[in-house]
Amino acid sequence: MKQTEPANQAPFRYVRLLRFLPAVGWMTVIFMLSSRTGDEISTILPYFQKLFPLMTDFNWGHFVSYFILAVTIDYGIGARADRFWMKVMIIVICGFYGVTDEYHQTFVGGRMMDPLDVRNDMIGAAIWTAVSALPPIRKMWRRIAP
């Protein structure tokens, strides 16, 4: 006799999938920012330099963007993300998305693929996984993302 799932568990899976919507949304933001041409980026940089005078380029954006991506992926995974290998997977997923993003940039005028950007992406993700492993942060975070 074939066993079926109770009817009340099927919606639970969909709710778990919905938790990944912030990650998909942030990936879209990263994709859109990577679609800017080199000239467009050059015109935006002076505005940021007024706020941050020591800023010479947007390399810091990789750390920040992929830190946020790691947060959203962690949120999607939930409490299982506290396991060591899940933290490694979060960094790997962010690195893989960074590689696809760099490949995407080869099709954008004035942009090119840079392996150091992928390194920075993974450092940003690793910073989140390290911060989220600190007991007070983890306890606070798991109230938000159980």
mmCIF file with all atom_site columns, C-alpha atoms in Angstrom:
data_model
loop_
_atom_site.group_PDB
_atom_site.id
_atom_site.type_symbol
_atom_site.label_atom_id
_atom_site.label_alt_id
_atom_site.label_comp_id
_atom_site.label_asym_id
_atom_site.label_entity_id
_atom_site.label_seq_id
_atom_site.pdbx_PDB_ins_code
_atom_site.Cartn_x
_atom_site.Cartn_y
_atom_site.Cartn_z
_atom_site.occupancy
_atom_site.B_iso_or_equiv
_atom_site.pdbx_formal_charge
_atom_site.auth_seq_id
_atom_site.auth_comp_id
_atom_site.auth_asym_id
_atom_site.auth_atom_id
_atom_site.pdbx_PDB_model_num
ATOM 1   C CA . MET A 1 1   ? 0.000  0.000  0.000   1.00 0.00 ? 1   MET A CA 1
ATOM 2   C CA . LYS A 1 2   ? 1.351  3.400  -0.964  1.00 0.00 ? 2   LYS A CA 1
ATOM 3   C CA . GLN A 1 3   ? 1.652  5.924  1.813   1.00 0.00 ? 3   GLN A CA 1
ATOM 4   C CA . THR A 1 4   ? 0.891  9.523  1.080   1.00 0.00 ? 4   THR A CA 1
ATOM 5   C CA . GLU A 1 5   ? 1.860  12.669 2.889   1.00 0.00 ? 5   GLU A CA 1
ATOM 6   C CA . PRO A 1 6   ? -0.629 14.236 5.216   1.00 0.00 ? 6   PRO A CA 1
ATOM 7   C CA . ALA A 1 7   ? -2.389 17.101 3.519   1.00 0.00 ? 7   ALA A CA 1
ATOM 8   C CA . ASN A 1 8   ? -1.082 19.608 6.060   1.00 0.00 ? 8   ASN A CA 1
ATOM 9   C CA . GLN A 1 9   ? 2.604  19.008 5.159   1.00 0.00 ? 9   GLN A CA 1
ATOM 10  C CA . ALA A 1 10  ? 2.426  19.921 1.473   1.00 0.00 ? 10  ALA A CA 1
ATOM 11  C CA . PRO A 1 11  ? 2.019  23.677 2.087   1.00 0.00 ? 11  PRO A CA 1
ATOM 12  C CA . PHE A 1 12  ? 4.995  23.553 4.463   1.00 0.00 ? 12  PHE A CA 1
ATOM 13  C CA . ARG A 1 13  ? 7.322  22.774 1.548   1.00 0.00 ? 13  ARG A CA 1
ATOM 14  C CA . TYR A 1 14  ? 6.036  25.754 -0.412  1.00 0.00 ? 14  TYR A CA 1
ATOM 15  C CA . VAL A 1 15  ? 6.516  28.032 2.582   1.00 0.00 ? 15  VAL A CA 1
ATOM 16  C CA . ARG A 1 16  ? 10.123 26.802 2.876   1.00 0.00 ? 16  ARG A CA 1
ATOM 17  C CA . LEU A 1 17  ? 10.677 27.601 -0.806  1.00 0.00 ? 17  LEU A CA 1
ATOM 18  C CA . LEU A 1 18  ? 9.244  31.083 -0.299  1.00 0.00 ? 18  LEU A CA 1
ATOM 19  C CA . ARG A 1 19  ? 12.021 31.729 2.208   1.00 0.00 ? 19  ARG A CA 1
ATOM 20  C CA . PHE A 1 20  ? 14.457 31.743 -0.722  1.00 0.00 ? 20  PHE A CA 1
ATOM 21  C CA . LEU A 1 21  ? 12.684 34.647 -2.446  1.00 0.00 ? 21  LEU A CA 1
ATOM 22  C CA . PRO A 1 22  ? 14.950 37.248 -0.785  1.00 0.00 ? 22  PRO A CA 1
ATOM 23  C CA . ALA A 1 23  ? 17.996 35.386 -2.162  1.00 0.00 ? 23  ALA A CA 1
ATOM 24  C CA . VAL A 1 24  ? 16.504 35.288 -5.661  1.00 0.00 ? 24  VAL A CA 1
ATOM 25  C CA . GLY A 1 25  ? 15.621 38.973 -5.378  1.00 0.00 ? 25  GLY A CA 1
ATOM 26  C CA . TRP A 1 26  ? 19.146 39.881 -4.279  1.00 0.00 ? 26  TRP A CA 1
ATOM 27  C CA . MET A 1 27  ? 20.631 37.797 -7.100  1.00 0.00 ? 27  MET A CA 1
ATOM 28  C CA . THR A 1 28  ? 18.500 39.865 -9.458  1.00 0.00 ? 28  THR A CA 1
ATOM 29  C CA . VAL A 1 29  ? 19.886 43.078 -7.959  1.00 0.00 ? 29  VAL A CA 1
ATOM 30  C CA . ILE A 1 30  ? 23.458 41.800 -8.411  1.00 0.00 ? 30  ILE A CA 1
ATOM 31  C CA . PHE A 1 31  ? 22.675 40.824 -12.012 1.00 0.00 ? 31  PHE A CA 1
ATOM 32  C CA . MET A 1 32  ? 21.210 44.253 -12.753 1.00 0.00 ? 32  MET A CA 1
ATOM 33  C CA . LEU A 1 33  ? 24.209 46.045 -11.216 1.00 0.00 ? 33  LEU A CA 1
ATOM 34  C CA . SER A 1 34  ? 26.549 43.864 -13.281 1.00 0.00 ? 34  SER A CA 1
ATOM 35  C CA . SER A 1 35  ? 24.659 44.852 -16.405 1.00 0.00 ? 35  SER A CA 1
ATOM 36  C CA . ARG A 1 36  ? 25.934 48.428 -16.115 1.00 0.00 ? 36  ARG A CA 1
ATOM 37  C CA . THR A 1 37  ? 28.545 49.319 -18.707 1.00 0.00 ? 37  THR A CA 1
ATOM 38  C CA . GLY A 1 38  ? 31.982 50.575 -17.762 1.00 0.00 ? 38  GLY A CA 1
ATOM 39  C CA . ASP A 1 39  ? 30.961 54.120 -18.751 1.00 0.00 ? 39  ASP A CA 1
ATOM 40  C CA . GLU A 1 40  ? 27.850 54.015 -16.557 1.00 0.00 ? 40  GLU A CA 1
ATOM 41  C CA . ILE A 1 41  ? 29.911 52.894 -13.592 1.00 0.00 ? 41  ILE A CA 1
ATOM 42  C CA . SER A 1 42  ? 32.463 55.643 -14.206 1.00 0.00 ? 42  SER A CA 1
ATOM 43  C CA . THR A 1 43  ? 29.720 58.279 -14.026 1.00 0.00 ? 43  THR A CA 1
ATOM 44  C CA . ILE A 1 44  ? 28.285 56.908 -10.759 1.00 0.00 ? 44  ILE A CA 1
ATOM 45  C CA . LEU A 1 45  ? 31.612 56.577 -8.904  1.00 0.00 ? 45  LEU A CA 1
ATOM 46  C CA . PRO A 1 46  ? 32.129 60.333 -8.183  1.00 0.00 ? 46  PRO A CA 1
ATOM 47  C CA . TYR A 1 47  ? 28.842 60.460 -6.248  1.00 0.00 ? 47  TYR A CA 1
ATOM 48  C CA . PHE A 1 48  ? 30.012 57.673 -3.962  1.00 0.00 ? 48  PHE A CA 1
ATOM 49  C CA . GLN A 1 49  ? 33.448 59.285 -3.621  1.00 0.00 ? 49  GLN A CA 1
ATOM 50  C CA . LYS A 1 50  ? 31.782 62.378 -2.129  1.00 0.00 ? 50  LYS A CA 1
ATOM 51  C CA . LEU A 1 51  ? 30.388 60.167 0.639   1.00 0.00 ? 51  LEU A CA 1
ATOM 52  C CA . PHE A 1 52  ? 33.489 57.966 0.941   1.00 0.00 ? 52  PHE A CA 1
ATOM 53  C CA . PRO A 1 53  ? 36.549 60.042 -0.099  1.00 0.00 ? 53  PRO A CA 1
ATOM 54  C CA . LEU A 1 54  ? 39.013 57.136 0.117   1.00 0.00 ? 54  LEU A CA 1
ATOM 55  C CA . MET A 1 55  ? 36.986 55.020 -2.320  1.00 0.00 ? 55  MET A CA 1
ATOM 56  C CA . THR A 1 56  ? 38.792 54.540 -5.639  1.00 0.00 ? 56  THR A CA 1
ATOM 57  C CA . ASP A 1 57  ? 36.556 51.869 -7.226  1.00 0.00 ? 57  ASP A CA 1
ATOM 58  C CA . PHE A 1 58  ? 33.624 49.557 -6.566  1.00 0.00 ? 58  PHE A CA 1
ATOM 59  C CA . ASN A 1 59  ? 35.618 46.491 -5.435  1.00 0.00 ? 59  ASN A CA 1
ATOM 60  C CA . TRP A 1 60  ? 34.198 46.869 -1.914  1.00 0.00 ? 60  TRP A CA 1
ATOM 61  C CA . GLY A 1 61  ? 30.771 46.269 -3.455  1.00 0.00 ? 61  GLY A CA 1
ATOM 62  C CA . HIS A 1 62  ? 31.639 42.618 -3.982  1.00 0.00 ? 62  HIS A CA 1
ATOM 63  C CA . PHE A 1 63  ? 32.193 42.104 -0.253  1.00 0.00 ? 63  PHE A CA 1
ATOM 64  C CA . VAL A 1 64  ? 28.944 43.837 0.645   1.00 0.00 ? 64  VAL A CA 1
ATOM 65  C CA . SER A 1 65  ? 26.806 42.289 -2.110  1.00 0.00 ? 65  SER A CA 1
ATOM 66  C CA . TYR A 1 66  ? 27.843 38.729 -1.403  1.00 0.00 ? 66  TYR A CA 1
ATOM 67  C CA . PHE A 1 67  ? 27.686 39.242 2.368   1.00 0.00 ? 67  PHE A CA 1
ATOM 68  C CA . ILE A 1 68  ? 24.017 40.146 1.817   1.00 0.00 ? 68  ILE A CA 1
ATOM 69  C CA . LEU A 1 69  ? 23.546 37.217 -0.580  1.00 0.00 ? 69  LEU A CA 1
ATOM 70  C CA . ALA A 1 70  ? 24.938 34.850 2.066   1.00 0.00 ? 70  ALA A CA 1
ATOM 71  C CA . VAL A 1 71  ? 22.513 36.322 4.627   1.00 0.00 ? 71  VAL A CA 1
ATOM 72  C CA . THR A 1 72  ? 19.555 35.720 2.311   1.00 0.00 ? 72  THR A CA 1
ATOM 73  C CA . ILE A 1 73  ? 20.644 32.165 1.505   1.00 0.00 ? 73  ILE A CA 1
ATOM 74  C CA . ASP A 1 74  ? 21.124 31.481 5.222   1.00 0.00 ? 74  ASP A CA 1
ATOM 75  C CA . TYR A 1 75  ? 17.610 32.808 5.811   1.00 0.00 ? 75  TYR A CA 1
ATOM 76  C CA . GLY A 1 76  ? 16.259 30.429 3.169   1.00 0.00 ? 76  GLY A CA 1
ATOM 77  C CA . ILE A 1 77  ? 18.012 27.432 4.686   1.00 0.00 ? 77  ILE A CA 1
ATOM 78  C CA . GLY A 1 78  ? 16.994 28.255 8.246   1.00 0.00 ? 78  GLY A CA 1
ATOM 79  C CA . ALA A 1 79  ? 18.445 26.597 11.357  1.00 0.00 ? 79  ALA A CA 1
ATOM 80  C CA . ARG A 1 80  ? 20.113 23.876 9.279   1.00 0.00 ? 80  ARG A CA 1
ATOM 81  C CA . ALA A 1 81  ? 22.541 26.593 8.124   1.00 0.00 ? 81  ALA A CA 1
ATOM 82  C CA . ASP A 1 82  ? 24.203 26.432 11.554  1.00 0.00 ? 82  ASP A CA 1
ATOM 83  C CA . ARG A 1 83  ? 25.901 23.196 10.545  1.00 0.00 ? 83  ARG A CA 1
ATOM 84  C CA . PHE A 1 84  ? 29.503 23.527 9.375   1.00 0.00 ? 84  PHE A CA 1
ATOM 85  C CA . TRP A 1 85  ? 28.955 21.930 5.967   1.00 0.00 ? 85  TRP A CA 1
ATOM 86  C CA . MET A 1 86  ? 25.926 24.110 5.301   1.00 0.00 ? 86  MET A CA 1
ATOM 87  C CA . LYS A 1 87  ? 28.066 27.169 5.971   1.00 0.00 ? 87  LYS A CA 1
ATOM 88  C CA . VAL A 1 88  ? 30.585 25.813 3.468   1.00 0.00 ? 88  VAL A CA 1
ATOM 89  C CA . MET A 1 89  ? 27.736 25.297 0.978   1.00 0.00 ? 89  MET A CA 1
ATOM 90  C CA . ILE A 1 90  ? 26.587 28.906 1.430   1.00 0.00 ? 90  ILE A CA 1
ATOM 91  C CA . ILE A 1 91  ? 30.099 30.104 0.537   1.00 0.00 ? 91  ILE A CA 1
ATOM 92  C CA . VAL A 1 92  ? 30.259 27.715 -2.443  1.00 0.00 ? 92  VAL A CA 1
ATOM 93  C CA . ILE A 1 93  ? 26.836 28.830 -3.731  1.00 0.00 ? 93  ILE A CA 1
ATOM 94  C CA . CYS A 1 94  ? 27.886 32.465 -3.463  1.00 0.00 ? 94  CYS A CA 1
ATOM 95  C CA . GLY A 1 95  ? 31.170 31.675 -5.231  1.00 0.00 ? 95  GLY A CA 1
ATOM 96  C CA . PHE A 1 96  ? 29.359 29.849 -8.021  1.00 0.00 ? 96  PHE A CA 1
ATOM 97  C CA . TYR A 1 97  ? 26.977 32.758 -8.483  1.00 0.00 ? 97  TYR A CA 1
ATOM 98  C CA . GLY A 1 98  ? 30.007 35.072 -8.504  1.00 0.00 ? 98  GLY A CA 1
ATOM 99  C CA . VAL A 1 99  ? 31.547 33.041 -11.337 1.00 0.00 ? 99  VAL A CA 1
ATOM 100 C CA . THR A 1 100 ? 28.327 33.219 -13.368 1.00 0.00 ? 100 THR A CA 1
ATOM 101 C CA . ASP A 1 101 ? 28.157 36.952 -12.664 1.00 0.00 ? 101 ASP A CA 1
ATOM 102 C CA . GLU A 1 102 ? 31.703 37.483 -13.898 1.00 0.00 ? 102 GLU A CA 1
ATOM 103 C CA . TYR A 1 103 ? 30.909 35.478 -17.024 1.00 0.00 ? 103 TYR A CA 1
ATOM 104 C CA . HIS A 1 104 ? 27.830 37.660 -17.543 1.00 0.00 ? 104 HIS A CA 1
ATOM 105 C CA . GLN A 1 105 ? 30.035 40.761 -17.367 1.00 0.00 ? 105 GLN A CA 1
ATOM 106 C CA . THR A 1 106 ? 32.044 39.591 -20.384 1.00 0.00 ? 106 THR A CA 1
ATOM 107 C CA . PHE A 1 107 ? 28.979 40.446 -22.468 1.00 0.00 ? 107 PHE A CA 1
ATOM 108 C CA . VAL A 1 108 ? 28.684 43.978 -21.048 1.00 0.00 ? 108 VAL A CA 1
ATOM 109 C CA . GLY A 1 109 ? 30.573 46.834 -22.702 1.00 0.00 ? 109 GLY A CA 1
ATOM 110 C CA . GLY A 1 110 ? 33.597 48.065 -20.792 1.00 0.00 ? 110 GLY A CA 1
ATOM 111 C CA . ARG A 1 111 ? 33.467 45.161 -18.310 1.00 0.00 ? 111 ARG A CA 1
ATOM 112 C CA . MET A 1 112 ? 35.572 42.037 -18.062 1.00 0.00 ? 112 MET A CA 1
ATOM 113 C CA . MET A 1 113 ? 35.914 38.857 -16.058 1.00 0.00 ? 113 MET A CA 1
ATOM 114 C CA . ASP A 1 114 ? 38.111 39.215 -12.966 1.00 0.00 ? 114 ASP A CA 1
ATOM 115 C CA . PRO A 1 115 ? 38.959 36.223 -10.755 1.00 0.00 ? 115 PRO A CA 1
ATOM 116 C CA . LEU A 1 116 ? 39.765 38.584 -7.867  1.00 0.00 ? 116 LEU A CA 1
ATOM 117 C CA . ASP A 1 117 ? 36.134 39.685 -7.875  1.00 0.00 ? 117 ASP A CA 1
ATOM 118 C CA . VAL A 1 118 ? 35.044 36.080 -7.289  1.00 0.00 ? 118 VAL A CA 1
ATOM 119 C CA . ARG A 1 119 ? 37.562 35.871 -4.447  1.00 0.00 ? 119 ARG A CA 1
ATOM 120 C CA . ASN A 1 120 ? 36.050 39.031 -2.940  1.00 0.00 ? 120 ASN A CA 1
ATOM 121 C CA . ASP A 1 121 ? 32.556 37.590 -3.383  1.00 0.00 ? 121 ASP A CA 1
ATOM 122 C CA . MET A 1 122 ? 33.509 34.490 -1.440  1.00 0.00 ? 122 MET A CA 1
ATOM 123 C CA . ILE A 1 123 ? 35.237 36.542 1.269   1.00 0.00 ? 123 ILE A CA 1
ATOM 124 C CA . GLY A 1 124 ? 32.024 38.534 1.742   1.00 0.00 ? 124 GLY A CA 1
ATOM 125 C CA . ALA A 1 125 ? 30.033 35.302 2.070   1.00 0.00 ? 125 ALA A CA 1
ATOM 126 C CA . ALA A 1 126 ? 32.628 33.811 4.426   1.00 0.00 ? 126 ALA A CA 1
ATOM 127 C CA . ILE A 1 127 ? 32.453 36.887 6.650   1.00 0.00 ? 127 ILE A CA 1
ATOM 128 C CA . TRP A 1 128 ? 28.704 36.353 7.074   1.00 0.00 ? 128 TRP A CA 1
ATOM 129 C CA . THR A 1 129 ? 29.107 32.667 7.866   1.00 0.00 ? 129 THR A CA 1
ATOM 130 C CA . ALA A 1 130 ? 31.788 33.490 10.461  1.00 0.00 ? 130 ALA A CA 1
ATOM 131 C CA . VAL A 1 131 ? 29.734 36.282 12.038  1.00 0.00 ? 131 VAL A CA 1
ATOM 132 C CA . SER A 1 132 ? 26.609 34.135 12.120  1.00 0.00 ? 132 SER A CA 1
ATOM 133 C CA . ALA A 1 133 ? 28.534 31.403 13.956  1.00 0.00 ? 133 ALA A CA 1
ATOM 134 C CA . LEU A 1 134 ? 29.151 33.676 16.953  1.00 0.00 ? 134 LEU A CA 1
ATOM 135 C CA . PRO A 1 135 ? 26.779 32.482 19.697  1.00 0.00 ? 135 PRO A CA 1
ATOM 136 C CA . PRO A 1 136 ? 25.070 35.846 20.467  1.00 0.00 ? 136 PRO A CA 1
ATOM 137 C CA . ILE A 1 137 ? 24.607 36.628 16.769  1.00 0.00 ? 137 ILE A CA 1
ATOM 138 C CA . ARG A 1 138 ? 23.402 33.087 16.007  1.00 0.00 ? 138 ARG A CA 1
ATOM 139 C CA . LYS A 1 139 ? 20.874 33.230 18.841  1.00 0.00 ? 139 LYS A CA 1
ATOM 140 C CA . MET A 1 140 ? 19.506 36.583 17.631  1.00 0.00 ? 140 MET A CA 1
ATOM 141 C CA . TRP A 1 141 ? 19.546 35.472 13.983  1.00 0.00 ? 141 TRP A CA 1
ATOM 142 C CA . ARG A 1 142 ? 17.645 32.249 14.681  1.00 0.00 ? 142 ARG A CA 1
ATOM 143 C CA . ARG A 1 143 ? 14.801 34.275 16.170  1.00 0.00 ? 143 ARG A CA 1
ATOM 144 C CA . ILE A 1 144 ? 14.509 35.945 12.760  1.00 0.00 ? 144 ILE A CA 1
ATOM 145 C CA . ALA A 1 145 ? 15.303 32.873 10.640  1.00 0.00 ? 145 ALA A CA 1
ATOM 146 C CA . PRO A 1 146 ? 14.366 29.740 12.619  1.00 0.00 ? 146 PRO A CA 1
#
